[in-house]
Structure formats: structure tokens, C-alpha cells
């Protein structure tokens, strides 16, 4: 097809091909991303015989170019002539699967997995499986690690003799000399087990799992944990104890904290995989140990799982197990020495109340919430406050409000602005939970104080907060409580505070509606157009542009237009610019 | 041991050299086929062993440039403090090089093909007449002369407040550590934007500071063990399995000092300047100012072997202190079978100790004595009156000529010695090509020999 139509159609493609090896990486990258255009122009025949051989040897390039190439080749089947010719894509992907850069290799493997589905069963055995075997017995660990991810996609679709061969290759990789390959094998073990026949899971996978789970390298053992979870889901209940539980118990007590951390991190998956009986006999004591682990990282990971673990306990014995086994550990964690552990716990502890019901919550959990609300670490307090809704549903928030208020006030005045910012974000939630009266009485003044915070991010968040509060409590409430205070700031001597008034108006005009905006806000904005600070004046122009759509046309013509026109002749360049912008956006010219 | 033959003498031929040319680190790769040096000018030079056994320059590149930290108003020197090779990945070679603040991962690779055939230009780059372009041409790769390229793959920066003194790759091949005066950080080789602090000696109040970290190294086989030494003469072994933060050591190797011998210089000379795990992983070799010690990692209270490197300096500590020489950081090295130890000294001398026979030898690496194929003569330093013509008096030692950096080939009896801007590579003459006997001290005369046709640096 190329050439026939003459130079016009040829030229752009010729440029693309030449730029495949331009010195500028960005141009090469662009060209690679349009590889399908090049292939289309060359036609399937030349793509197979010329383009792909060239790409196979182009592994010297920058990672980003190779990554793009690996991705492109995954959807190239049509361009080489359809499934019948898909094996032509294997050589370039094979060479990409051996480069040293992990992301490129992973992408090449992903594309290989994708095109494996487009191979016919015969092609799979003739072309794809030999490639997997070549990679699996390659000299360099990079090719062997890539091979690990390819076994599971070809196994289900090949004959039983090839299957045996594949299993043998996988076994070899599991005992590779280099930890990198063993890690890759361990991370793909679960996936491979899923496509194996159950008998082979028992005879092949279990010994491999046991071996990897007692590898000398911590980094291999910790990956075996995840594989163990996948394998456990595949096995019938009666085989679990004999085949995997001993190894999993050993992992939960591993000498290396990183392995125990992994167990804690995968605990809810593990719980689902082994079922309720083993959960009761084995996982409960294991979980208790993880919650009491000597390494804070492990305790924090386990603390994060408290809620999910408790939720998934078998219903008949859930409450007893929590009250007698889990809660005592949780109580200790409340006064843990490490703040990450405490804050992990604080993010889930509130949801225990839904599981335990009103009486237990009041008697056992409430004291813990109160302790955490007084914690020295702001993150712990924030996590408690951010989850108030769980408790509200069970016991109502009144029980907590006496302790809540001092905690909120303290966070609101924290020296770190990021802490103040975080509590502001919870204000609308709190307002919803506590109701308008409590809010007006206790929290309104805090919200107003944030408007004059010395950090801009806080002032900005405070204006946004006001808008959300008005959405919750309505325009009438806004008019009575916050609008007067906000407008009052327009006369402040500090120009930053005067600007805050404008920012608040920007945020509030829409939720407050036309009447309040026209009657109360607009006069203030217009009055500020004569401010002596240029920053205030151009923000007046921006505010007018923002609130314009809320106003009716008579107000726009009669009041806004003259002011903007005057600002458009201001001596300050920025004021002029924004005034003219407002005039054109509001179509007042 | 040691029949040293100079097989490559990779020095600048002119005697004049600048400060930037001074070699600051020497390291063989895992197979010994490659040797890397770093210098004060931020350059890394890689040598490859030829089939005949000589090492020739393979690649030279600028790893670090001088920088300025604007926040702290500090100059950051480009000097390469340490180089560590990564285990082989693929045909390319990877190494970590660090200056005081920034660690870089370099890839050194070969390219022997070049793409040919443009659509719109000819091979000289001139635009073709567009009317002649009637078909599309896909470039073809053609063989070309071998080109060795060094490219920076990762930059690990902004993690050290103090000067980095060590880097060490973990046996898991995916993590490495970097140590500065007060902290040790753990990195993942693929992740440059964060590292984990695993040891932190920084006291709340800097006035309480009593020691600094001098060297840190991972165990060669056990991924969870690391050793670090301090300026107080102790070496600690940490187990990363026990805790995420390894401030509490698993073992502390320290020899009790005889209080009667304690002096003003005791602590300074006991500061550990280098630590090396033996290849077996069983022993730790530590170098302090006057001695090298071998510790069994199962015995903490005293070293199993102590070798005097230059005990004759004990009476000269005062003048060495005044000239700052007492703070020189000498490195030490094991041979491939852990049976011989090597370390440097002054006057361009270096020392070797055979652990089994307890023989030792002093050799000199200098331009005057190292002739190709010539055998190195042992040196003797005497205190007081000379007993032999060839003896050298302590007072005539040149303390400006020091051998701080040495490296031993991981398997064979090949050693690399850096003496200021010169790199000397010696090999055991008795060693037949490709085969090696367990080294033992030969009866006199030792036969380290020089090699013909020195390549230029």
C-alpha cells in the first residue's frame, strides 16, 4: 500500500520512521507511540519482515521509549496479520523481557500475557512455550524473572506432556540461585497454583510453597505469605491443616518482622481463605500475637485490620471472641508507645461499636475513645473525630460531646497548620453529626477564627468550609450567623482579611442565592472597589465576575457595570486586566 | 603470598599530577573481570581484564560534579568516596558511586550495532530530494565498532545530612545501605525518592555526641545482618529482622583497653577506619590506625587475631597528630579464600599477613621500584640502627606517600593498589593462567613481577 499514493501520504510516515532513531528522546517516544501508524503504512508483510526485526534489536534505548514499545506491541496482533501471525511479535517482546529495567520487563510480560491469548493452541506450543522455556533457562536473572509471569497463561491451554514440562521449569525457578528469581517465582506462585489441577497443587505447589516460606532471604519468605493465602483458597477445607497451616503459623512467628508484617497486612485475606473454624482455632491467637508484636510496624499493620477481622468473625461467636480475646489487646494498644500504632488503631476502633452494640460500646469502647481523644498525637485525635459517624449511629454523639469539644478546640488551635487544615475538613461532617444548635454554640466561633488565620491554606479551607456548612444548614442560617461576620471583615485594617471577605463571597454567593447576594453581599463588594490596595481591587473584579451569574440583569447593568468600567481604567495593570476579563465574561461591553 | 608481579601499572606517566587525579576508591566486581576506581575529580575509570591477564581501560566517565548546597551554603565536593558493583543483571554492568551526599547508579554497557537507512536524509544527514522518495525504508541494524557507554540510571539524593562514608549492597540484590557520620539509610535500588533510616546515632543535643559511624557493611550472605564501626573503636552487628530501627545492636565487638596504656591518642588510634566481612561471612576484619584485627562474629570480647601494621609509629603519634596523618583512613582487604589480609601504610608501603603461617611482608608500590616483570623486593622498616643495607629507617619514611585504598580480586591472587594518582595491579607470578594455589608466604625472595608494555591511564 505504501508508495502507491505518492509523496503526500508517504511523507508523514517517512518522518515518523526516521524519528524512530532521532537523537531527541521525546521525538523517538512520539514516533514509538505512533508505531501502529507506521505498521499500517508498511502493511502486514513489511511489518513482519522489516519493522519487527529492527525493533527486536532496538533494546539500547531509554527506558521510557522501551516501555512505550513494550506496551504498543501488546496490541499489535492485527497489524502483523491477525492471530495467525501473532507469534511474529514474540522476538521483540522476548528481548524487552530481558532488559534490566523492571518496569520495562513487567510491561513486556504484560504484553506477552495479552498476546498469549491470541495464539492458537498449536501456536502456543510451537512458539510461545519455547519462548517461556528460553527465558526460564536464560543466563541472566532478568530473563528468568520475566519467565515466572508467563507460566500461568500458557498452562491451561497446552497438552499434558507440555504441562509436565512447564511445571518442571517452574520448580527449577523456585530454587534458583539468585534471590531475584526466587522472589519473582514466589510472587507468581499463587497465580500459577490457580491454573493447576488440584492434585498438582497438592503434589507440586505445596512443597514449593513450603520451601519458599523457609527461604534464607527475608524478602522471599515475605512474598510466600501472599502465595500461601492464594493456595489456601484453592484447597478443600479438610486439607488446609495438613498442607498449609503449619507453614502459615510459622510465618506469623517468623524471626523477621518484615515477614510478620506481611502476615498482618494480608490477615483479612487469610481469614477469608481458611474459613471460620481455622480462624477460631488458629488465627485468633495469631492475631493477638501480632497486636502485641515487639515491632511497632507489625502492631500498626495488625491494628489496621482490627475492624475487618472482627467483622468477618463467625457470627455465632463473634462477640465472645472480641470481648475476651481482641478487646484486651486493643486496650493495650490505646496507650502504645508508638504514635503510628495508636493512629492506625484510632482509624478503625470506632467501627467496633457497630459490631458490639450499644451496651458494650458504652461500657468498654467509650472509655477508649475518650483516652484517644486526649492523645498527645494530633493524628490519633483526628482519626477518632473523622470516624464519629460510626458511633453516632450506635449510641448518639451526645455521650462524647463533652470530651469532643476540648479535643476539637485544641486541634483547631494546633501550632501545625496541617493539623488545623485536617480538622477544618471534618467540620462539615461534625456539624452534621452534632446538629445546628451545638454547632452555633460551640464551633461557630472556631470557623470564623480560621478566616483570619495567618496561613493562606487555612483561610482558603475555611472559606470552603463555610460553603459546605451553608449547604448543610441552609441560606437562612447563613444570613443570620455567618454573613454578617464575613461582611464585617470588609472594614478590617488588614488587607488580607478584606480579601478573605471577597473569597468568602465567591464561595457563598451561589449557595446563599440571589436575594442574599444582591441585598447583602453586592453592596460590600462594590464598596471595596475603591480600596487603596490594588490586590483588593482586582479581587473585587474577580469576585464580580464570579457572582455575576447569580445576580439579575438589572443589578448587573445598573450596579456592576459602572464599577467594572471604572476599574477598567484603573492605573494598576492587573486591576485593569481582571476588570476587562470580567466585563467580557459577563458580556457587559 | 605473595610473589607480586606488576601486571598493570595504570598510572599517569608524567610525575606531575593534580589533586583531582588522586584515586579515592578501588573496587573489583564480583567476577574480578572488571576493576573500578574513583578519584577526587569525580571520575570513575573501569578496567577490564584482557585474556592475557592485563587490565586495560574499558570506560571512563564523570560520575559526580562539584555542587553547591544553597540552603546550607556548603560546597559539595565531587570526590568519589565509595564504589560498589551490583551483582550481574545482564550483559551490562552496574555500579553505585557516591560522593559526600549523592549516590548514583551507573550502567556500563556495550553497543556494537548501528541503525542505517533514513527515508528523508542520506547517511551524512543531508536532506534527500523529496521526489526521489517513493518507498518507505525501515532502518536496518549493521555492525559497528564496539562502543562502551556509561549512563546514569538512578540518582539517590537528599537523604544524608552528613557525609556519606559507605555504601553496601545487600545479598538480596534489591536493597543497599548508605551510611554517613550519624545515620544509616536503607534504599531499594529501584526507588530513589525514599529511604528508610535503620540506624540513628544522632543525640537530642549535639553536645552529647560521643561517636560517629566510620564504616558500614552488609553481611555477604545473610540479608538481615549488617556491621558498622565507630570512631570509638567498636564494631556493632545489627539484625534487621528484630526491629525496623536497628539502634540497638545484636552484638558489640570491642577489645578492652589496658588502662595503664591509655594516652591522649588512645581513642584516635582505635577509631575503626575500615570493616570487611570475610567471604565466608564468619569473620570481620577491622582496621584501626596501627593494627588490623580479625574478629569471629561469634566472639565479641576480643579479636581472634591482631596484626601490627606499623607498630614503629607508636612513638611518633605526636608528630603524626600535628600533621593530621593520625586521621588517615586506611582500608583493608581479604584475599579470595580469606587466608591472607592486606592493608596499606606509609611511604607507599603495603602489608600482607598470612593467617595460617603468621608470616607477613611489607612491599612497596612506587614508580621507582615497580618495573614490568620485575619481582617486588620486601621492605623492612627498622627503629634505630640499620641492620641491613636495604633497611629503611623510621625517620626516613615519607608520610605524604600513603596507600589508603587497596582491593583484592575475589578469586585470584591479583591485587590493586592505589598510591595517590597511580594504580598498580600486581599478580602472583607463580600463578599459572587461570589457576590458583592457596596463597602462602613464599620463602625469600618474593616474586611479584611487573608486566610488559604498560597501558596508559
JSON list of C-alpha atoms in Angstrom, two decimals, chain A residues 2-4 6-7 10-11 13-15 17-22 38 41-42 46 50-51 53-54 56-63 98-102 105 140-143 178-180 183 216-219 221 254-258 260 294-295 297, chain B residues 87-94 107 109-121 123 130-141 149 151 153-154 170-175 186 188 190 196 221-224 239-245:
[
{"chain": "A", "resi": 2, "resn": "UNK", "atom": "CA", "xyz": [2.92, 2.29, 0.64]},
{"chain": "A", "resi": 3, "resn": "UNK", "atom": "CA", "xyz": [4.28, 4.32, -2.18]},
{"chain": "A", "resi": 4, "resn": "UNK", "atom": "CA", "xyz": [1.30, 3.90, -4.43]},
{"chain": "A", "resi": 6, "resn": "UNK", "atom": "CA", "xyz": [2.76, 9.24, -3.92]},
{"chain": "A", "resi": 7, "resn": "UNK", "atom": "CA", "xyz": [4.70, 11.61, -1.68]},
{"chain": "A", "resi": 10, "resn": "UNK", "atom": "CA", "xyz": [4.37, 8.92, 2.27]},
{"chain": "A", "resi": 11, "resn": "UNK", "atom": "CA", "xyz": [5.98, 11.97, 3.78]},
{"chain": "A", "resi": 13, "resn": "UNK", "atom": "CA", "xyz": [5.19, 8.22, 7.67]},
{"chain": "A", "resi": 14, "resn": "UNK", "atom": "CA", "xyz": [8.73, 8.70, 6.40]},
{"chain": "A", "resi": 15, "resn": "UNK", "atom": "CA", "xyz": [9.24, 11.34, 9.09]},
{"chain": "A", "resi": 17, "resn": "UNK", "atom": "CA", "xyz": [10.18, 6.19, 10.70]},
{"chain": "A", "resi": 18, "resn": "UNK", "atom": "CA", "xyz": [13.21, 8.48, 10.63]},
{"chain": "A", "resi": 19, "resn": "UNK", "atom": "CA", "xyz": [12.36, 9.78, 14.05]},
{"chain": "A", "resi": 20, "resn": "UNK", "atom": "CA", "xyz": [12.43, 6.27, 15.48]},
{"chain": "A", "resi": 21, "resn": "UNK", "atom": "CA", "xyz": [16.14, 6.99, 15.83]},
{"chain": "A", "resi": 22, "resn": "UNK", "atom": "CA", "xyz": [16.16, 10.73, 16.32]},
{"chain": "A", "resi": 38, "resn": "UNK", "atom": "CA", "xyz": [3.91, 3.14, 10.73]},
{"chain": "A", "resi": 41, "resn": "UNK", "atom": "CA", "xyz": [1.52, 2.18, 6.20]},
{"chain": "A", "resi": 42, "resn": "UNK", "atom": "CA", "xyz": [4.08, -0.57, 5.75]},
{"chain": "A", "resi": 46, "resn": "UNK", "atom": "CA", "xyz": [6.79, -5.49, 5.72]},
{"chain": "A", "resi": 50, "resn": "UNK", "atom": "CA", "xyz": [11.38, -5.41, 8.37]},
{"chain": "A", "resi": 51, "resn": "UNK", "atom": "CA", "xyz": [9.89, -3.41, 11.22]},
{"chain": "A", "resi": 53, "resn": "UNK", "atom": "CA", "xyz": [13.36, -7.35, 13.27]},
{"chain": "A", "resi": 54, "resn": "UNK", "atom": "CA", "xyz": [14.53, -3.74, 13.63]},
{"chain": "A", "resi": 56, "resn": "UNK", "atom": "CA", "xyz": [13.89, -6.60, 18.25]},
{"chain": "A", "resi": 57, "resn": "UNK", "atom": "CA", "xyz": [17.39, -5.18, 18.25]},
{"chain": "A", "resi": 58, "resn": "UNK", "atom": "CA", "xyz": [16.45, -1.73, 19.49]},
{"chain": "A", "resi": 59, "resn": "UNK", "atom": "CA", "xyz": [16.95, -2.53, 23.14]},
{"chain": "A", "resi": 60, "resn": "UNK", "atom": "CA", "xyz": [19.63, 0.09, 23.69]},
{"chain": "A", "resi": 61, "resn": "UNK", "atom": "CA", "xyz": [17.14, 2.88, 24.04]},
{"chain": "A", "resi": 62, "resn": "UNK", "atom": "CA", "xyz": [15.97, 4.92, 27.02]},
{"chain": "A", "resi": 63, "resn": "UNK", "atom": "CA", "xyz": [13.59, 3.18, 29.42]},
{"chain": "A", "resi": 98, "resn": "UNK", "atom": "CA", "xyz": [15.40, -9.33, 29.39]},
{"chain": "A", "resi": 99, "resn": "UNK", "atom": "CA", "xyz": [16.31, -5.66, 29.90]},
{"chain": "A", "resi": 100, "resn": "UNK", "atom": "CA", "xyz": [17.44, -4.61, 33.35]},
{"chain": "A", "resi": 101, "resn": "UNK", "atom": "CA", "xyz": [14.74, -2.05, 33.99]},
{"chain": "A", "resi": 102, "resn": "UNK", "atom": "CA", "xyz": [11.93, -3.65, 35.97]},
{"chain": "A", "resi": 105, "resn": "UNK", "atom": "CA", "xyz": [10.29, -6.04, 31.75]},
{"chain": "A", "resi": 140, "resn": "UNK", "atom": "CA", "xyz": [20.69, -13.59, 33.21]},
{"chain": "A", "resi": 141, "resn": "UNK", "atom": "CA", "xyz": [18.30, -13.32, 36.08]},
{"chain": "A", "resi": 142, "resn": "UNK", "atom": "CA", "xyz": [16.30, -10.67, 34.22]},
{"chain": "A", "resi": 143, "resn": "UNK", "atom": "CA", "xyz": [15.03, -13.19, 31.70]},
{"chain": "A", "resi": 178, "resn": "UNK", "atom": "CA", "xyz": [19.54, -15.65, 42.79]},
{"chain": "A", "resi": 179, "resn": "UNK", "atom": "CA", "xyz": [17.07, -14.17, 45.27]},
{"chain": "A", "resi": 180, "resn": "UNK", "atom": "CA", "xyz": [15.58, -12.01, 42.49]},
{"chain": "A", "resi": 183, "resn": "UNK", "atom": "CA", "xyz": [11.19, -13.58, 44.64]},
{"chain": "A", "resi": 216, "resn": "UNK", "atom": "CA", "xyz": [17.07, -17.82, 53.84]},
{"chain": "A", "resi": 217, "resn": "UNK", "atom": "CA", "xyz": [16.15, -14.44, 52.32]},
{"chain": "A", "resi": 218, "resn": "UNK", "atom": "CA", "xyz": [13.55, -12.44, 54.24]},
{"chain": "A", "resi": 219, "resn": "UNK", "atom": "CA", "xyz": [12.38, -10.85, 51.00]},
{"chain": "A", "resi": 221, "resn": "UNK", "atom": "CA", "xyz": [9.73, -15.52, 52.69]},
{"chain": "A", "resi": 254, "resn": "UNK", "atom": "CA", "xyz": [8.87, -15.56, 61.74]},
{"chain": "A", "resi": 255, "resn": "UNK", "atom": "CA", "xyz": [12.05, -14.11, 63.22]},
{"chain": "A", "resi": 256, "resn": "UNK", "atom": "CA", "xyz": [11.96, -11.27, 60.73]},
{"chain": "A", "resi": 257, "resn": "UNK", "atom": "CA", "xyz": [9.49, -8.51, 61.46]},
{"chain": "A", "resi": 258, "resn": "UNK", "atom": "CA", "xyz": [9.02, -7.87, 57.75]},
{"chain": "A", "resi": 260, "resn": "UNK", "atom": "CA", "xyz": [5.25, -10.90, 60.30]},
{"chain": "A", "resi": 294, "resn": "UNK", "atom": "CA", "xyz": [7.56, -6.23, 69.61]},
{"chain": "A", "resi": 295, "resn": "UNK", "atom": "CA", "xyz": [7.92, -4.29, 66.34]},
{"chain": "A", "resi": 297, "resn": "UNK", "atom": "CA", "xyz": [5.34, -1.61, 62.24]},
{"chain": "B", "resi": 87, "resn": "UNK", "atom": "CA", "xyz": [25.69, -8.46, 41.03]},
{"chain": "B", "resi": 88, "resn": "UNK", "atom": "CA", "xyz": [25.43, -9.15, 37.30]},
{"chain": "B", "resi": 89, "resn": "UNK", "atom": "CA", "xyz": [21.98, -8.44, 35.83]},
{"chain": "B", "resi": 90, "resn": "UNK", "atom": "CA", "xyz": [22.52, -8.91, 32.15]},
{"chain": "B", "resi": 91, "resn": "UNK", "atom": "CA", "xyz": [25.36, -8.21, 29.72]},
{"chain": "B", "resi": 92, "resn": "UNK", "atom": "CA", "xyz": [25.61, -4.67, 31.09]},
{"chain": "B", "resi": 93, "resn": "UNK", "atom": "CA", "xyz": [27.42, -3.83, 34.31]},
{"chain": "B", "resi": 94, "resn": "UNK", "atom": "CA", "xyz": [26.02, -1.73, 37.11]},
{"chain": "B", "resi": 107, "resn": "UNK", "atom": "CA", "xyz": [25.09, 1.32, 33.83]},
{"chain": "B", "resi": 109, "resn": "UNK", "atom": "CA", "xyz": [27.07, -1.28, 28.51]},
{"chain": "B", "resi": 110, "resn": "UNK", "atom": "CA", "xyz": [28.39, -2.21, 25.10]},
{"chain": "B", "resi": 111, "resn": "UNK", "atom": "CA", "xyz": [26.87, -1.36, 21.78]},
{"chain": "B", "resi": 112, "resn": "UNK", "atom": "CA", "xyz": [28.05, -2.95, 18.58]},
{"chain": "B", "resi": 113, "resn": "UNK", "atom": "CA", "xyz": [25.23, -2.20, 16.15]},
{"chain": "B", "resi": 114, "resn": "UNK", "atom": "CA", "xyz": [24.09, 0.95, 14.49]},
{"chain": "B", "resi": 115, "resn": "UNK", "atom": "CA", "xyz": [20.87, 1.69, 12.62]},
{"chain": "B", "resi": 116, "resn": "UNK", "atom": "CA", "xyz": [21.28, 2.69, 8.99]},
{"chain": "B", "resi": 117, "resn": "UNK", "atom": "CA", "xyz": [18.92, 3.99, 6.36]},
{"chain": "B", "resi": 118, "resn": "UNK", "atom": "CA", "xyz": [16.91, 7.20, 6.60]},
{"chain": "B", "resi": 119, "resn": "UNK", "atom": "CA", "xyz": [13.93, 7.97, 4.40]},
{"chain": "B", "resi": 120, "resn": "UNK", "atom": "CA", "xyz": [14.44, 11.69, 4.06]},
{"chain": "B", "resi": 121, "resn": "UNK", "atom": "CA", "xyz": [18.17, 12.06, 4.55]},
{"chain": "B", "resi": 123, "resn": "UNK", "atom": "CA", "xyz": [23.77, 8.81, 5.77]},
{"chain": "B", "resi": 130, "resn": "UNK", "atom": "CA", "xyz": [11.75, 14.51, -1.87]},
{"chain": "B", "resi": 131, "resn": "UNK", "atom": "CA", "xyz": [10.78, 13.46, -5.38]},
{"chain": "B", "resi": 132, "resn": "UNK", "atom": "CA", "xyz": [13.23, 10.56, -5.11]},
{"chain": "B", "resi": 133, "resn": "UNK", "atom": "CA", "xyz": [11.48, 9.24, -2.01]},
{"chain": "B", "resi": 134, "resn": "UNK", "atom": "CA", "xyz": [8.97, 6.84, -3.45]},
{"chain": "B", "resi": 135, "resn": "UNK", "atom": "CA", "xyz": [9.06, 3.96, -0.98]},
{"chain": "B", "resi": 136, "resn": "UNK", "atom": "CA", "xyz": [9.33, 3.73, 2.77]},
{"chain": "B", "resi": 137, "resn": "UNK", "atom": "CA", "xyz": [12.54, 2.41, 4.16]},
{"chain": "B", "resi": 138, "resn": "UNK", "atom": "CA", "xyz": [12.79, 0.74, 7.57]},
{"chain": "B", "resi": 139, "resn": "UNK", "atom": "CA", "xyz": [16.21, 1.24, 9.19]},
{"chain": "B", "resi": 140, "resn": "UNK", "atom": "CA", "xyz": [18.46, -1.81, 9.40]},
{"chain": "B", "resi": 141, "resn": "UNK", "atom": "CA", "xyz": [20.97, -2.52, 12.13]},
{"chain": "B", "resi": 149, "resn": "UNK", "atom": "CA", "xyz": [28.63, 3.66, 27.13]},
{"chain": "B", "resi": 151, "resn": "UNK", "atom": "CA", "xyz": [24.71, 6.06, 31.54]},
{"chain": "B", "resi": 153, "resn": "UNK", "atom": "CA", "xyz": [20.27, 5.14, 35.76]},
{"chain": "B", "resi": 154, "resn": "UNK", "atom": "CA", "xyz": [19.25, 6.46, 39.16]},
{"chain": "B", "resi": 170, "resn": "UNK", "atom": "CA", "xyz": [22.57, -6.36, 50.33]},
{"chain": "B", "resi": 171, "resn": "UNK", "atom": "CA", "xyz": [22.68, -10.05, 49.42]},
{"chain": "B", "resi": 172, "resn": "UNK", "atom": "CA", "xyz": [19.01, -9.82, 48.49]},
{"chain": "B", "resi": 173, "resn": "UNK", "atom": "CA", "xyz": [20.23, -7.78, 45.47]},
{"chain": "B", "resi": 174, "resn": "UNK", "atom": "CA", "xyz": [17.37, -5.33, 45.73]},
{"chain": "B", "resi": 175, "resn": "UNK", "atom": "CA", "xyz": [18.42, -3.11, 48.61]},
{"chain": "B", "resi": 186, "resn": "UNK", "atom": "CA", "xyz": [18.32, 1.57, 53.61]},
{"chain": "B", "resi": 188, "resn": "UNK", "atom": "CA", "xyz": [15.63, -0.02, 47.34]},
{"chain": "B", "resi": 190, "resn": "UNK", "atom": "CA", "xyz": [14.56, 0.86, 42.08]},
{"chain": "B", "resi": 196, "resn": "UNK", "atom": "CA", "xyz": [14.43, 4.07, 55.47]},
{"chain": "B", "resi": 221, "resn": "UNK", "atom": "CA", "xyz": [25.09, -13.94, 52.64]},
{"chain": "B", "resi": 222, "resn": "UNK", "atom": "CA", "xyz": [22.65, -13.08, 55.43]},
{"chain": "B", "resi": 223, "resn": "UNK", "atom": "CA", "xyz": [20.40, -10.32, 54.18]},
{"chain": "B", "resi": 224, "resn": "UNK", "atom": "CA", "xyz": [19.42, -9.25, 57.69]},
{"chain": "B", "resi": 239, "resn": "UNK", "atom": "CA", "xyz": [19.93, -7.81, 62.99]},
{"chain": "B", "resi": 240, "resn": "UNK", "atom": "CA", "xyz": [17.33, -6.16, 60.77]},
{"chain": "B", "resi": 241, "resn": "UNK", "atom": "CA", "xyz": [14.85, -8.93, 61.50]},
{"chain": "B", "resi": 242, "resn": "UNK", "atom": "CA", "xyz": [14.41, -7.88, 65.10]},
{"chain": "B", "resi": 243, "resn": "UNK", "atom": "CA", "xyz": [13.31, -4.30, 64.61]},
{"chain": "B", "resi": 244, "resn": "UNK", "atom": "CA", "xyz": [12.73, -1.76, 61.89]},
{"chain": "B", "resi": 245, "resn": "UNK", "atom": "CA", "xyz": [15.13, 0.63, 63.64]}
]
